[in-house]
Amino acid sequence: MALSPYMGNDPFFGQMERALDNAFQRALGGRSGDLMMFPALLGPSSVPAGSHPMDIVETPAAFELHCDAPGFTPEDVNIEMIEGVITVSGKRKDEKKEEKDGKVVRRERTMSTFTRSFTLPDNVKDDEISASLVNGVLKVTVPKTEPAPKPAPKKIQVSGGQVSGGQST
């Protein structure tokens, strides 16, 4: 299983997402659980409208979430994990400082907020998640664990016998 955008607990959208995901997997030969199997097909519209674009990088040791956060400080960023969903959010406050050499005639850089949530796979060390904000780029590192081995196939013996009245089961 891989990281995937969190769409909430809406059963309609969950069923719709699974149906579309299955259709694309069958049509394009993808494997279940791949993270962004065909990003080139999705293009820039793969980021939900009004949300903050994030890159997700999978390395052998971790998943890394990267996003541009210019003007944000570490205090402006909040990262939480609740029930397997990691939420990254930030809020940069409006700067109202006096200009000593002139007056501002147009202000376009005001308050900025963002929130993104992703469902984490089972093979992560959620107690070792770390984050850094360097040169306006936020990097959240989610270390992986070794996936639990899948149990070997097991043959179940079917028993049979006689029931009173001479019929077998």
PDB file of C-alpha atoms in Angstrom:
ATOM      1  CA  MET A   1       0.000   0.000   0.000  1.00  0.00           C
ATOM      2  CA  ALA A   2       1.229   3.522  -0.722  1.00  0.00           C
ATOM      3  CA  LEU A   3       0.458   7.040   0.405  1.00  0.00           C
ATOM      4  CA  SER A   4      -2.739   8.392  -1.089  1.00  0.00           C
ATOM      5  CA  PRO A   5      -4.634  11.667  -0.797  1.00  0.00           C
ATOM      6  CA  TYR A   6      -7.200  11.558   2.002  1.00  0.00           C
ATOM      7  CA  MET A   7     -10.729  12.230   0.789  1.00  0.00           C
ATOM      8  CA  GLY A   8     -12.488  11.993   4.145  1.00  0.00           C
ATOM      9  CA  ASN A   9     -15.059   9.446   5.187  1.00  0.00           C
ATOM     10  CA  ASP A  10     -17.635  10.121   2.480  1.00  0.00           C
ATOM     11  CA  PRO A  11     -18.847   6.674   1.338  1.00  0.00           C
ATOM     12  CA  PHE A  12     -19.945   7.927  -2.095  1.00  0.00           C
ATOM     13  CA  PHE A  13     -16.562   9.402  -2.966  1.00  0.00           C
ATOM     14  CA  GLY A  14     -14.771   6.402  -1.482  1.00  0.00           C
ATOM     15  CA  GLN A  15     -16.766   4.009  -3.676  1.00  0.00           C
ATOM     16  CA  MET A  16     -16.395   6.276  -6.712  1.00  0.00           C
ATOM     17  CA  GLU A  17     -12.632   6.561  -6.180  1.00  0.00           C
ATOM     18  CA  ARG A  18     -12.273   2.764  -5.861  1.00  0.00           C
ATOM     19  CA  ALA A  19     -14.393   2.166  -8.980  1.00  0.00           C
ATOM     20  CA  LEU A  20     -12.383   4.627 -11.069  1.00  0.00           C
ATOM     21  CA  ASP A  21      -9.109   3.341  -9.646  1.00  0.00           C
ATOM     22  CA  ASN A  22     -10.061  -0.251 -10.528  1.00  0.00           C
ATOM     23  CA  ALA A  23     -11.146   0.782 -14.029  1.00  0.00           C
ATOM     24  CA  PHE A  24      -7.834   2.503 -14.707  1.00  0.00           C
ATOM     25  CA  GLN A  25      -5.874  -0.379 -13.217  1.00  0.00           C
ATOM     26  CA  ARG A  26      -7.643  -2.881 -15.462  1.00  0.00           C
ATOM     27  CA  ALA A  27      -7.344  -0.675 -18.547  1.00  0.00           C
ATOM     28  CA  LEU A  28      -3.719   0.316 -18.038  1.00  0.00           C
ATOM     29  CA  GLY A  29      -2.333  -2.782 -16.317  1.00  0.00           C
ATOM     30  CA  GLY A  30      -1.447  -1.075 -13.021  1.00  0.00           C
ATOM     31  CA  ARG A  31      -1.006  -2.797  -9.686  1.00  0.00           C
ATOM     32  CA  SER A  32      -3.328  -2.168  -6.784  1.00  0.00           C
ATOM     33  CA  GLY A  33      -1.944   0.281  -4.239  1.00  0.00           C
ATOM     34  CA  ASP A  34       0.543   2.028  -6.512  1.00  0.00           C
ATOM     35  CA  LEU A  35       1.040   5.677  -5.658  1.00  0.00           C
ATOM     36  CA  MET A  36       0.198   7.819  -8.681  1.00  0.00           C
ATOM     37  CA  MET A  37       0.605   5.031 -11.241  1.00  0.00           C
ATOM     38  CA  PHE A  38       0.489   7.342 -14.247  1.00  0.00           C
ATOM     39  CA  PRO A  39       1.160  10.928 -13.141  1.00  0.00           C
ATOM     40  CA  ALA A  40       1.734  12.073 -16.730  1.00  0.00           C
ATOM     41  CA  LEU A  41      -1.860  11.143 -17.574  1.00  0.00           C
ATOM     42  CA  LEU A  42      -3.185  13.080 -14.605  1.00  0.00           C
ATOM     43  CA  GLY A  43      -1.279  16.283 -15.366  1.00  0.00           C
ATOM     44  CA  PRO A  44      -1.473  19.358 -13.182  1.00  0.00           C
ATOM     45  CA  SER A  45      -5.160  18.816 -12.405  1.00  0.00           C
ATOM     46  CA  SER A  46      -4.216  15.952 -10.064  1.00  0.00           C
ATOM     47  CA  VAL A  47      -3.950  18.516  -7.258  1.00  0.00           C
ATOM     48  CA  PRO A  48      -7.377  19.251  -5.801  1.00  0.00           C
ATOM     49  CA  ALA A  49      -8.582  22.765  -6.610  1.00  0.00           C
ATOM     50  CA  GLY A  50      -7.623  25.295  -3.959  1.00  0.00           C
ATOM     51  CA  SER A  51      -5.042  23.052  -2.318  1.00  0.00           C
ATOM     52  CA  HIS A  52      -1.283  23.289  -2.016  1.00  0.00           C
ATOM     53  CA  PRO A  53       0.748  21.205  -4.514  1.00  0.00           C
ATOM     54  CA  MET A  54       2.968  18.579  -2.906  1.00  0.00           C
ATOM     55  CA  ASP A  55       5.479  16.135  -4.307  1.00  0.00           C
ATOM     56  CA  ILE A  56       5.630  12.641  -2.822  1.00  0.00           C
ATOM     57  CA  VAL A  57       8.912  10.811  -3.213  1.00  0.00           C
ATOM     58  CA  GLU A  58       9.316   7.152  -2.277  1.00  0.00           C
ATOM     59  CA  THR A  59      12.811   6.034  -1.369  1.00  0.00           C
ATOM     60  CA  PRO A  60      13.772   2.566  -0.148  1.00  0.00           C
ATOM     61  CA  ALA A  61      13.751   3.873   3.436  1.00  0.00           C
ATOM     62  CA  ALA A  62      10.919   6.425   3.533  1.00  0.00           C
ATOM     63  CA  PHE A  63       8.197   8.451   1.902  1.00  0.00           C
ATOM     64  CA  GLU A  64       9.027  12.147   1.598  1.00  0.00           C
ATOM     65  CA  LEU A  65       6.439  14.892   1.164  1.00  0.00           C
ATOM     66  CA  HIS A  66       7.817  18.110  -0.322  1.00  0.00           C
ATOM     67  CA  CYS A  67       6.004  21.400  -0.761  1.00  0.00           C
ATOM     68  CA  ASP A  68       6.943  24.992  -1.364  1.00  0.00           C
ATOM     69  CA  ALA A  69       6.262  27.144   1.675  1.00  0.00           C
ATOM     70  CA  PRO A  70       7.938  30.484   0.954  1.00  0.00           C
ATOM     71  CA  GLY A  71       7.600  32.981   3.761  1.00  0.00           C
ATOM     72  CA  PHE A  72       6.475  30.319   6.234  1.00  0.00           C
ATOM     73  CA  THR A  73       8.401  29.710   9.453  1.00  0.00           C
ATOM     74  CA  PRO A  74       8.471  26.385  11.327  1.00  0.00           C
ATOM     75  CA  GLU A  75       6.001  27.931  13.798  1.00  0.00           C
ATOM     76  CA  ASP A  76       3.557  28.559  10.912  1.00  0.00           C
ATOM     77  CA  VAL A  77       3.443  24.848   9.970  1.00  0.00           C
ATOM     78  CA  ASN A  78       1.416  22.148  11.741  1.00  0.00           C
ATOM     79  CA  ILE A  79       1.750  18.411  11.065  1.00  0.00           C
ATOM     80  CA  GLU A  80      -0.578  15.896  12.714  1.00  0.00           C
ATOM     81  CA  MET A  81      -1.250  12.225  12.363  1.00  0.00           C
ATOM     82  CA  ILE A  82      -4.617  10.841  13.382  1.00  0.00           C
ATOM     83  CA  GLU A  83      -5.709   7.254  12.721  1.00  0.00           C
ATOM     84  CA  GLY A  84      -3.313   6.680   9.832  1.00  0.00           C
ATOM     85  CA  VAL A  85      -3.941  10.040   8.127  1.00  0.00           C
ATOM     86  CA  ILE A  86      -1.160  12.639   8.082  1.00  0.00           C
ATOM     87  CA  THR A  87      -2.271  16.252   7.717  1.00  0.00           C
ATOM     88  CA  VAL A  88       0.167  19.003   6.793  1.00  0.00           C
ATOM     89  CA  SER A  89      -1.092  22.550   7.198  1.00  0.00           C
ATOM     90  CA  GLY A  90       0.318  26.032   7.369  1.00  0.00           C
ATOM     91  CA  LYS A  91      -0.871  29.540   8.056  1.00  0.00           C
ATOM     92  CA  ARG A  92       1.236  32.593   7.293  1.00  0.00           C
ATOM     93  CA  LYS A  93      -0.090  35.726   8.912  1.00  0.00           C
ATOM     94  CA  ASP A  94      -0.619  39.016   7.139  1.00  0.00           C
ATOM     95  CA  GLU A  95       2.354  41.344   7.552  1.00  0.00           C
ATOM     96  CA  LYS A  96       1.279  44.833   8.528  1.00  0.00           C
ATOM     97  CA  LYS A  97       4.504  46.708   8.903  1.00  0.00           C
ATOM     98  CA  GLU A  98       5.096  50.369   8.449  1.00  0.00           C
ATOM     99  CA  GLU A  99       7.031  51.360   5.350  1.00  0.00           C
ATOM    100  CA  LYS A 100       9.630  53.970   6.267  1.00  0.00           C
ATOM    101  CA  ASP A 101      10.602  54.989   2.739  1.00  0.00           C
ATOM    102  CA  GLY A 102       7.158  55.115   1.157  1.00  0.00           C
ATOM    103  CA  LYS A 103       3.613  53.908   1.347  1.00  0.00           C
ATOM    104  CA  VAL A 104       2.301  50.636  -0.032  1.00  0.00           C
ATOM    105  CA  VAL A 105       0.005  51.337  -2.985  1.00  0.00           C
ATOM    106  CA  ARG A 106      -0.891  47.699  -3.651  1.00  0.00           C
ATOM    107  CA  ARG A 107      -0.583  44.701  -1.312  1.00  0.00           C
ATOM    108  CA  GLU A 108      -0.838  41.233  -2.889  1.00  0.00           C
ATOM    109  CA  ARG A 109       1.143  39.242  -0.351  1.00  0.00           C
ATOM    110  CA  THR A 110      -1.354  38.710   2.410  1.00  0.00           C
ATOM    111  CA  MET A 111      -2.283  35.845   4.689  1.00  0.00           C
ATOM    112  CA  SER A 112      -1.759  32.395   3.175  1.00  0.00           C
ATOM    113  CA  THR A 113      -2.994  29.006   4.364  1.00  0.00           C
ATOM    114  CA  PHE A 114      -2.826  25.446   3.109  1.00  0.00           C
ATOM    115  CA  THR A 115      -3.917  21.998   4.256  1.00  0.00           C
ATOM    116  CA  ARG A 116      -3.220  18.603   2.694  1.00  0.00           C
ATOM    117  CA  SER A 117      -4.013  15.153   4.085  1.00  0.00           C
ATOM    118  CA  PHE A 118      -2.742  11.748   2.989  1.00  0.00           C
ATOM    119  CA  THR A 119      -3.618   8.252   4.126  1.00  0.00           C
ATOM    120  CA  LEU A 120      -0.479   6.459   5.269  1.00  0.00           C
ATOM    121  CA  PRO A 121       0.199   2.852   4.318  1.00  0.00           C
ATOM    122  CA  ASP A 122       0.575   0.207   7.010  1.00  0.00           C
ATOM    123  CA  ASN A 123       4.349  -0.082   6.585  1.00  0.00           C
ATOM    124  CA  VAL A 124       5.395   3.247   8.155  1.00  0.00           C
ATOM    125  CA  LYS A 125       7.028   4.141  11.457  1.00  0.00           C
ATOM    126  CA  ASP A 126       4.509   6.779  12.505  1.00  0.00           C
ATOM    127  CA  ASP A 127       6.412   7.526  15.727  1.00  0.00           C
ATOM    128  CA  GLU A 128       9.537   8.536  13.722  1.00  0.00           C
ATOM    129  CA  ILE A 129       8.016  11.083  11.325  1.00  0.00           C
ATOM    130  CA  SER A 130      10.152  14.216  11.040  1.00  0.00           C
ATOM    131  CA  ALA A 131       9.925  17.523   9.197  1.00  0.00           C
ATOM    132  CA  SER A 132      12.194  20.379   8.185  1.00  0.00           C
ATOM    133  CA  LEU A 133      11.682  23.754   6.541  1.00  0.00           C
ATOM    134  CA  VAL A 134      14.756  24.938   4.646  1.00  0.00           C
ATOM    135  CA  ASN A 135      14.881  27.777   2.107  1.00  0.00           C
ATOM    136  CA  GLY A 136      11.096  27.847   1.766  1.00  0.00           C
ATOM    137  CA  VAL A 137      10.711  24.116   1.096  1.00  0.00           C
ATOM    138  CA  LEU A 138       8.917  21.920   3.628  1.00  0.00           C
ATOM    139  CA  LYS A 139      10.081  18.310   3.740  1.00  0.00           C
ATOM    140  CA  VAL A 140       8.176  15.711   5.777  1.00  0.00           C
ATOM    141  CA  THR A 141       9.929  12.344   6.103  1.00  0.00           C
ATOM    142  CA  VAL A 142       7.823   9.269   6.893  1.00  0.00           C
ATOM    143  CA  PRO A 143      10.178   6.305   7.533  1.00  0.00           C
ATOM    144  CA  LYS A 144       9.095   2.877   6.296  1.00  0.00           C
ATOM    145  CA  THR A 145       9.202  -0.450   8.095  1.00  0.00           C
ATOM    146  CA  GLU A 146       9.717  -3.799   6.512  1.00  0.00           C
ATOM    147  CA  PRO A 147       6.338  -5.003   5.321  1.00  0.00           C
ATOM    148  CA  ALA A 148       4.986  -7.899   7.303  1.00  0.00           C
ATOM    149  CA  PRO A 149       5.423 -11.131   5.388  1.00  0.00           C
ATOM    150  CA  LYS A 150       2.264 -12.386   3.788  1.00  0.00           C
ATOM    151  CA  PRO A 151       1.127 -15.670   5.251  1.00  0.00           C
ATOM    152  CA  ALA A 152       1.719 -18.712   3.096  1.00  0.00           C
ATOM    153  CA  PRO A 153      -1.336 -20.147   1.352  1.00  0.00           C
ATOM    154  CA  LYS A 154      -3.089 -22.629   3.550  1.00  0.00           C
ATOM    155  CA  LYS A 155      -5.176 -25.571   2.393  1.00  0.00           C
ATOM    156  CA  ILE A 156      -8.338 -26.082   4.384  1.00  0.00           C
ATOM    157  CA  GLN A 157      -9.461 -29.664   4.758  1.00  0.00           C
ATOM    158  CA  VAL A 158     -13.136 -30.250   4.023  1.00  0.00           C
ATOM    159  CA  SER A 159     -14.681 -32.912   6.171  1.00  0.00           C
ATOM    160  CA  GLY A 160     -17.650 -35.035   5.250  1.00  0.00           C
ATOM    161  CA  GLY A 161     -19.781 -37.541   6.965  1.00  0.00           C
ATOM    162  CA  GLN A 162     -23.165 -39.087   7.382  1.00  0.00           C
ATOM    163  CA  VAL A 163     -26.144 -37.341   8.862  1.00  0.00           C
ATOM    164  CA  SER A 164     -28.932 -39.312  10.422  1.00  0.00           C
ATOM    165  CA  GLY A 165     -31.360 -40.394   7.731  1.00  0.00           C
ATOM    166  CA  GLY A 166     -28.637 -41.618   5.396  1.00  0.00           C
ATOM    167  CA  GLN A 167     -27.835 -38.315   3.676  1.00  0.00           C
ATOM    168  CA  SER A 168     -24.249 -37.178   3.468  1.00  0.00           C
ATOM    169  CA  THR A 169     -23.014 -33.648   4.056  1.00  0.00           C
TER     170      THR A 169
END
